[in-house]
Tab-separated table of C-alpha atoms and ligand atoms in Angstrom:
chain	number	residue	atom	x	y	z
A	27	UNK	CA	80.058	104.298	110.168
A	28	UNK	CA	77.043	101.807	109.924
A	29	UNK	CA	77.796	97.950	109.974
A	30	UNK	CA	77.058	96.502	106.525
A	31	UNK	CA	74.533	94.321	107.880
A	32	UNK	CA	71.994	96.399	110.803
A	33	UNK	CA	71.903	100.028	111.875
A	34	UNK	CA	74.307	99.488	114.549
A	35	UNK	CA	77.622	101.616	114.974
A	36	UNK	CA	80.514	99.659	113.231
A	37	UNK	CA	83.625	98.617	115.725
A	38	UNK	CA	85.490	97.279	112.951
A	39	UNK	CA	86.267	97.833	109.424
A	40	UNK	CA	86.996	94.950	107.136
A	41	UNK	CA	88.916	95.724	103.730
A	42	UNK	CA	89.601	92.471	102.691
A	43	UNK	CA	85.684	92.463	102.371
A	44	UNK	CA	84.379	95.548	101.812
A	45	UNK	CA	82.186	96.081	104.442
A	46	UNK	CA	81.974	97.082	108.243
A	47	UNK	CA	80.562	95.146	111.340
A	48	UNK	CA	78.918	96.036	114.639
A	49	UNK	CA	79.824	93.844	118.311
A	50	UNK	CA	77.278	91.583	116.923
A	51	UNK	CA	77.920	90.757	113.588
A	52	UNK	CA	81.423	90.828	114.176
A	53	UNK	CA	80.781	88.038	116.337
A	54	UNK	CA	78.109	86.389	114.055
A	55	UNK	CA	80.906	86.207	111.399
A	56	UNK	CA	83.864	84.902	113.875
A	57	UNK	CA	81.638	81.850	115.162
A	58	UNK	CA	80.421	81.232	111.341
A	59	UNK	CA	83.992	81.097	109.850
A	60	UNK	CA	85.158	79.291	112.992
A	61	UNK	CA	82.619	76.928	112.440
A	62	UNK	CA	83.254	76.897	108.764
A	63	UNK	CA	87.251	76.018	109.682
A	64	UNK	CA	86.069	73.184	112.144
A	65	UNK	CA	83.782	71.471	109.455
A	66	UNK	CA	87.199	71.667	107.122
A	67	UNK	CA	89.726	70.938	109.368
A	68	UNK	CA	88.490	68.408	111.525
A	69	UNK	CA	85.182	66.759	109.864
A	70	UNK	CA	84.922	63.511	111.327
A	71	UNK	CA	84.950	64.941	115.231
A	72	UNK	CA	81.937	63.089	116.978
A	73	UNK	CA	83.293	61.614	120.103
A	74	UNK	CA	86.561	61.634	122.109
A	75	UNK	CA	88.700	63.757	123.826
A	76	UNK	CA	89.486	67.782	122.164
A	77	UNK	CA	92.845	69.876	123.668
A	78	UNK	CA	92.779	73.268	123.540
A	79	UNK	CA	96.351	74.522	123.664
A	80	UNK	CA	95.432	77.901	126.319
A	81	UNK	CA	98.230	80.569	126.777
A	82	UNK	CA	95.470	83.248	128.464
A	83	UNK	CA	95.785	85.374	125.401
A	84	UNK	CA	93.215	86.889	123.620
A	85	UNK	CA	93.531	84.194	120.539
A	86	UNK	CA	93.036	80.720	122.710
A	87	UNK	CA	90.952	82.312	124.900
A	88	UNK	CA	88.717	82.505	121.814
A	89	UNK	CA	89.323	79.477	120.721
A	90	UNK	CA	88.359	77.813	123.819
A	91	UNK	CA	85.379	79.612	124.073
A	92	UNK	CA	84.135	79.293	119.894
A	93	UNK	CA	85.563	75.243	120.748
A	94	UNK	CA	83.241	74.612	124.004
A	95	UNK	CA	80.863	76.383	121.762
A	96	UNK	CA	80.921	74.606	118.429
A	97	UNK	CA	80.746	71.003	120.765
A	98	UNK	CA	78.326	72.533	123.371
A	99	UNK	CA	75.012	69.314	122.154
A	100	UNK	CA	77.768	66.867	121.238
A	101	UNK	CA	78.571	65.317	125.133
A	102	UNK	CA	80.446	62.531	123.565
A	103	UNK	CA	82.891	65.244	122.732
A	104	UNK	CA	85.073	66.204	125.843
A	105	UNK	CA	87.140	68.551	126.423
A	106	UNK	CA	90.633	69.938	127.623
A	107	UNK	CA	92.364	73.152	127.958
A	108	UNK	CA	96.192	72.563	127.911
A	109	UNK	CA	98.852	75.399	129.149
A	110	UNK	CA	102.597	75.362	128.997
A	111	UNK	CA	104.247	77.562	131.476
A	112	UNK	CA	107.917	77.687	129.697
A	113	UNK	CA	109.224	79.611	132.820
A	114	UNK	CA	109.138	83.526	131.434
A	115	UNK	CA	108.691	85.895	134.734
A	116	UNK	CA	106.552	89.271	133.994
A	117	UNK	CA	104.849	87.326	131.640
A	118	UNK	CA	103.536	83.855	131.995
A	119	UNK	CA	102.200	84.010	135.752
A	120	UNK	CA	99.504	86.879	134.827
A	121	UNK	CA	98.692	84.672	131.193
A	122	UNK	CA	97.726	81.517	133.344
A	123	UNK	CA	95.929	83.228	135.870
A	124	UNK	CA	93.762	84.375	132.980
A	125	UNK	CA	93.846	80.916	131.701
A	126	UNK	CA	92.898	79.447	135.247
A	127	UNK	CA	90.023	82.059	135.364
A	128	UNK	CA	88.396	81.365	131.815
A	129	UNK	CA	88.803	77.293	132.257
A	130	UNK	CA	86.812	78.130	135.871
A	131	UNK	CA	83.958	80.198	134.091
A	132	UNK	CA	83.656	77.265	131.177
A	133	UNK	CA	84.021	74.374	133.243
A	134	UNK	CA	86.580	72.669	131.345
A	135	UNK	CA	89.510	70.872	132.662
A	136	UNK	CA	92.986	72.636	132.772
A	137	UNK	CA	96.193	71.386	132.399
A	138	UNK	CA	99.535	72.905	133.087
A	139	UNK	CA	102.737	71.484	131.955
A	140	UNK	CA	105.900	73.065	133.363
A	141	UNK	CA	109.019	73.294	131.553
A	142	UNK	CA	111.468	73.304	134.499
A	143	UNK	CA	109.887	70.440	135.368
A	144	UNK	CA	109.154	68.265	131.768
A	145	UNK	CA	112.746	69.628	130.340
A	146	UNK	CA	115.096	70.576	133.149
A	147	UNK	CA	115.014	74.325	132.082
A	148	UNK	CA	113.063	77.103	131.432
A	149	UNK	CA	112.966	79.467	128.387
A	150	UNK	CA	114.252	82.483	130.872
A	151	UNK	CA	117.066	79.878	132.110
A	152	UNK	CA	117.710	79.028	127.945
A	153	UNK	CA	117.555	83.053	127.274
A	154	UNK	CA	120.813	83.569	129.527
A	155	UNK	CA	122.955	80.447	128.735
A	156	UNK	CA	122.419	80.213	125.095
A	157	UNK	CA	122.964	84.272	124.225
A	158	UNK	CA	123.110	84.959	120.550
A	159	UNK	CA	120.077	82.503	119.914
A	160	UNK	CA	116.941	84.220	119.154
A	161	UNK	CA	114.679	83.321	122.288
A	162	UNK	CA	111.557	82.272	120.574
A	163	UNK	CA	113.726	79.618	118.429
A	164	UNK	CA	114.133	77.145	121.197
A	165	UNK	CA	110.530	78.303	123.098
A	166	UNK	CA	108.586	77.478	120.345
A	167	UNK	CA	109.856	74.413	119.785
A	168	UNK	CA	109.679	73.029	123.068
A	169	UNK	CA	106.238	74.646	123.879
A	170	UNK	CA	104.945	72.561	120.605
A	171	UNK	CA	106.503	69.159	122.152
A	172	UNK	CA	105.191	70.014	125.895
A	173	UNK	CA	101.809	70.529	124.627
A	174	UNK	CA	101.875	67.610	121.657
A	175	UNK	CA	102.973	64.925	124.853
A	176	UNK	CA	100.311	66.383	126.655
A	177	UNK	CA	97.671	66.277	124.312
A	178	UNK	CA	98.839	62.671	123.787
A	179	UNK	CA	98.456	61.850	127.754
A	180	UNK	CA	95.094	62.994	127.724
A	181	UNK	CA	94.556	60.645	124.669
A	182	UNK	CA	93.137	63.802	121.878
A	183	UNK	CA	91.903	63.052	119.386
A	184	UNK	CA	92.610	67.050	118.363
A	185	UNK	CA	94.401	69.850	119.114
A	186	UNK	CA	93.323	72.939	119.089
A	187	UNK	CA	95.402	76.348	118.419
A	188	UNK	CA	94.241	79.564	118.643
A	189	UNK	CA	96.117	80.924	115.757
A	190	UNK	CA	94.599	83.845	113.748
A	191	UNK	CA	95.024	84.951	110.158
A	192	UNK	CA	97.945	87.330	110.678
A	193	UNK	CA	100.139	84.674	112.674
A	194	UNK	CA	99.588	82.127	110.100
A	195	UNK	CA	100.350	84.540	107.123
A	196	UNK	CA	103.534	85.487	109.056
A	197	UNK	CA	104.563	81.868	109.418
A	198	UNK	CA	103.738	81.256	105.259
A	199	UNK	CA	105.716	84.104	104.505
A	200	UNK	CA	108.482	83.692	106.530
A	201	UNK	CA	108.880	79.777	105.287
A	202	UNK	CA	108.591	80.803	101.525
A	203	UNK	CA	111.290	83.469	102.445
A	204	UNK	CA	113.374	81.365	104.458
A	205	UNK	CA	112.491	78.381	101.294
A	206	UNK	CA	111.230	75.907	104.032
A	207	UNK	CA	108.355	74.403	102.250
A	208	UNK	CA	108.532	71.210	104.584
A	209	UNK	CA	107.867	73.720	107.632
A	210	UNK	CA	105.186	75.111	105.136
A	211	UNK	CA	103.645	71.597	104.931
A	212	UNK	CA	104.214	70.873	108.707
A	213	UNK	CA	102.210	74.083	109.460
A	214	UNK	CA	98.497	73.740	111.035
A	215	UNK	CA	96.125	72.759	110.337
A	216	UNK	CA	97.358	69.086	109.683
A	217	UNK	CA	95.576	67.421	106.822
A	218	UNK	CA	96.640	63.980	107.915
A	219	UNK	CA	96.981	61.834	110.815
A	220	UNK	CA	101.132	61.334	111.805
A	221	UNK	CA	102.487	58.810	114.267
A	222	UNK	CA	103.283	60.491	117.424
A	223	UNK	CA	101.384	64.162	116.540
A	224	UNK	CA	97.880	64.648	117.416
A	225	UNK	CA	96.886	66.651	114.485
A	226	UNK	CA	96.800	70.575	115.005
A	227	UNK	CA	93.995	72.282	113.586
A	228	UNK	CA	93.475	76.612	113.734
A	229	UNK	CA	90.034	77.212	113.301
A	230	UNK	CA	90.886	80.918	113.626
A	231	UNK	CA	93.000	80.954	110.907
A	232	UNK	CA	90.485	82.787	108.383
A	233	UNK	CA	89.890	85.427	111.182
A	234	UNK	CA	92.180	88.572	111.118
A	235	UNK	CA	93.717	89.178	114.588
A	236	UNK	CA	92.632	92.510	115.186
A	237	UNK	CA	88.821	90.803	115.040
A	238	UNK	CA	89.455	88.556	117.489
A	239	UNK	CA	90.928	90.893	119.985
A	240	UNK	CA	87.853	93.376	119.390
A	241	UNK	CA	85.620	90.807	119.451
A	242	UNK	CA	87.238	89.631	122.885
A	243	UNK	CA	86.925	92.433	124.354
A	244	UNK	CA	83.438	93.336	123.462
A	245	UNK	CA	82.262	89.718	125.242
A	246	UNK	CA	84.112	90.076	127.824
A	247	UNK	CA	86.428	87.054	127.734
A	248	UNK	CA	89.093	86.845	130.021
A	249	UNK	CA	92.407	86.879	128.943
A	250	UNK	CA	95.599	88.816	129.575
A	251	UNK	CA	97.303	91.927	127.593
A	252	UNK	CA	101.276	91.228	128.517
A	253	UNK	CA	103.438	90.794	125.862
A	254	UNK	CA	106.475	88.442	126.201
A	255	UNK	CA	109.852	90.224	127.234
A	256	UNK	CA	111.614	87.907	124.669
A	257	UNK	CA	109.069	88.735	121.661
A	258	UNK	CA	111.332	91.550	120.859
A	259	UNK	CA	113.913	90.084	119.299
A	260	UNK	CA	111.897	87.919	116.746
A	261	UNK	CA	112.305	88.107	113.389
A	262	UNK	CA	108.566	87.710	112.663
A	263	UNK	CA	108.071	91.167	114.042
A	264	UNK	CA	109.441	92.265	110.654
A	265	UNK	CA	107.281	89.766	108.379
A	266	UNK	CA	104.174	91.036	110.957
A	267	UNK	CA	104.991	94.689	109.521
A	268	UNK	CA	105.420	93.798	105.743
A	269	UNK	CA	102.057	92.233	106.027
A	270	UNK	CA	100.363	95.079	107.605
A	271	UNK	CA	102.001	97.049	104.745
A	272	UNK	CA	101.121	94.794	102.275
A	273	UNK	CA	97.376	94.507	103.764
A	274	UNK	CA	96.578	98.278	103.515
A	275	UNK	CA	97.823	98.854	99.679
A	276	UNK	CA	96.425	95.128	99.086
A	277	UNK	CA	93.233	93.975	101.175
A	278	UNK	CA	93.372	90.184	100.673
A	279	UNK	CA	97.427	89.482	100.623
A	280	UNK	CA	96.944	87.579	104.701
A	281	UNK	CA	93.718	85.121	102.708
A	282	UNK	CA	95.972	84.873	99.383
A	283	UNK	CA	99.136	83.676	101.583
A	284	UNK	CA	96.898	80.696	103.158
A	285	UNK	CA	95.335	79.989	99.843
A	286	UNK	CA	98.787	79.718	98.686
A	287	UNK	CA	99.865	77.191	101.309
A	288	UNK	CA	97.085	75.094	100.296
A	289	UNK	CA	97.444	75.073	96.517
A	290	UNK	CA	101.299	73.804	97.534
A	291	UNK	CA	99.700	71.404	99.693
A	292	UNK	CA	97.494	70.140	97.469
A	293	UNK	CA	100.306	69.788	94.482
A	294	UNK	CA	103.156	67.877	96.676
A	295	UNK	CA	100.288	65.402	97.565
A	296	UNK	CA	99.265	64.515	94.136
A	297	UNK	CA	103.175	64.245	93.917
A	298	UNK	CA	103.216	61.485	96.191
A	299	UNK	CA	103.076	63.556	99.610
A	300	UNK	CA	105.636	65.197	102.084
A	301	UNK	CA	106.244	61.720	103.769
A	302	UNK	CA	105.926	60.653	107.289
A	303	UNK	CA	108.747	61.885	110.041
A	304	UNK	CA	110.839	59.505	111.757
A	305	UNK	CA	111.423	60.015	115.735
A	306	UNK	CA	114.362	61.966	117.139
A	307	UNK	CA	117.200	59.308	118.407
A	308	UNK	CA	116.801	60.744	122.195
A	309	UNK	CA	113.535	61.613	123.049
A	310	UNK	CA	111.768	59.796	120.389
A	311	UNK	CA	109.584	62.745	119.564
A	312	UNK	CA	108.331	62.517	115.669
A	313	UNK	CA	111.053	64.645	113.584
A	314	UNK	CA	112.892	65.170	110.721
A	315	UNK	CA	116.029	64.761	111.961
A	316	UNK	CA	118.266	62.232	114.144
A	317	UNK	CA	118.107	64.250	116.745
A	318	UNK	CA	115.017	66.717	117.141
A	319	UNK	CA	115.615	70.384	117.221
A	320	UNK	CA	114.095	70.656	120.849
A	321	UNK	CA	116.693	67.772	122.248
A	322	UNK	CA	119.443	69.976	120.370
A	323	UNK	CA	118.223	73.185	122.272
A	324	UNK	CA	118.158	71.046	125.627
A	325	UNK	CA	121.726	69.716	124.788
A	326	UNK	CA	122.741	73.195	123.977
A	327	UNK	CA	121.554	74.977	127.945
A	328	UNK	CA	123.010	72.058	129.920
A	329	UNK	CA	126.150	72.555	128.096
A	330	UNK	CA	126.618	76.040	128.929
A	331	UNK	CA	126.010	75.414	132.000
A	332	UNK	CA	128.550	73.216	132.658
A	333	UNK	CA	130.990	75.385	130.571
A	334	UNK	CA	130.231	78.170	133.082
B	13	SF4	S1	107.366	85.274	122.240
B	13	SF4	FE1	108.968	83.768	121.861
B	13	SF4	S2	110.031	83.542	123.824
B	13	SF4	FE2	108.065	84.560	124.249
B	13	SF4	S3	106.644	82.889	124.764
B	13	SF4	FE3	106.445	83.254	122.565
B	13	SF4	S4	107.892	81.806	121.614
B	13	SF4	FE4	108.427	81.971	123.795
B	14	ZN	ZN1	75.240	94.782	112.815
B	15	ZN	ZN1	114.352	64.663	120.834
């Protein structure tokens, strides 16, 4: 098969569009709708400090690069690549080292925040005391507060996540199934500026994952394979299969599910908004609740311990 747009071979095939796309004008089109996403998501970026949250995976690897990229003749823009290492052996060392390598090759400061350290446990710690939770409940949650106070210590302006089309379809879906529309609103990319949360912008989000990772490995961008021993038991693995279902008899459903987010976006904020959070009683983390869901994981682990 020819790409749609030179006589190149084709390395990817694009339903939702129609067409096919060489190495090239795959990546012609990722930096254009990155760039595209940028200019939406974050137009008034002209000077200060940019995070890039960087797991070594193929999707912030990108990011970082497409980021460095996008502010490569703006030097009043600076920037800094921000890791969490939530404590998850046969896993996270390999994903930093990638991290450590890329941040090396760019020349852009790295940060690493460690969970044992910042919280008093890790996620592989959390994953034997707290049995019956689903691992990735209280990871996530604490990997978005590790890397939102360390965005804020380096004084962003921005940060940047490398998630792609499929994870953010996932996350729609699974909120409109689970009827969370304020975790629907609190999604990135942020629209507005909250105390306490450097807004999160995806740039990737109109990119489909399988893109990135082709497009990755065609430019040789460092980043690691491993999958997370704990990704098993999420429940978005099923939401990631009734998408890829829903994909192949419907090209378009992963772009319809973001367009959807928007429109309900757009509506509650003619309504008067989703309203500010308020900050968690113990940490004082912005949340929704007296006591934020990653101080009521914390709580949780030490307690088991003790009850041991
Ligand atoms: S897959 Fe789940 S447990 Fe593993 S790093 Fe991601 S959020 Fe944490
Ligand atoms: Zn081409
Ligand atoms: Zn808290």
């Amino acid at each position: 098969m020819r790409c749609a747009f030179c006589t190149a071979e084709a390395i990817v095939d694009r339903p939702y569009a129609g067409d096919h796309l060489c190495g090239d004008h795959l990546g012609r089109s990722i930096a254009d709708r990155f760039r595209r996403e940028m200019r939406r998501q974050a137009p008034r970026m002209r000077s200060g400090r940019v995070a890039v949250a960087l797991s070594g995976g193929k999707d912030s690897a990108t990011a970082l690069v497409l980021t460095r990229r996008y502010f490569e003749r703006r030097p009043t823009v600076e920037l800094v690549a921000i890791s969490v290492d939530e404590g998850i052996a046969g896993y996270r060392p390999s994903t930093l080292a990638k991290a450590q390598e890329l941040t090396a090759q760019l020349g852009v400061e790295h940060r690493i925040v460690r969970a044992e350290s910042a919280l008093g446990v890790t996620t592989d710690q959390a994953v034997e005391r707290l049995p019956g939770t689903v691992p990735c409940s209280f990871c996530g949650v604490w990997r978005r507060g590790l890397l939102n106070e360390a965005a804020r210590e380096a004084e962003a302006e921005l940060l940047v996540l490398g998630f792609n089309l499929d994870d953010l379809a996932q996350s729609i879906l699974m909120n409109l199934a689970h009827a969370e529309v304020d975790r629907l609103l609190r999604m990135a990319p942020h629209r507005k500026k909250q105390p306490g949360l450097v807004p999160r912008i995806a740039p990737l989000a109109t990119v489909p994952e399988r893109e990135i990772f082709l497009h990755a490995l065609a430019n040789g961008i460092p980043f690691d394979h491993s999958e997370c021993p704990h990704a098993r038991a999420a429940e978005r693995n099923v939401f990631r299969e009734v998408l890829w279902r829903l994909e192949e008899v419907r090209p378009g459903t992963r772009h319809a599910l973001l367009r959807t987010r928007e429109t309900i976006a757009d509506l509650l904020e003619r309504n008067g908004g989703e309203g500010a959070p308020s900050r968690c009683s113990l940490c004082g983390a912005p949340s929704t609740h007296a006591i934020c869901r990653s101080c009521e994981y914390r709580r949780a682990a030490a307690e088991a311990v003790v009850a041991e």
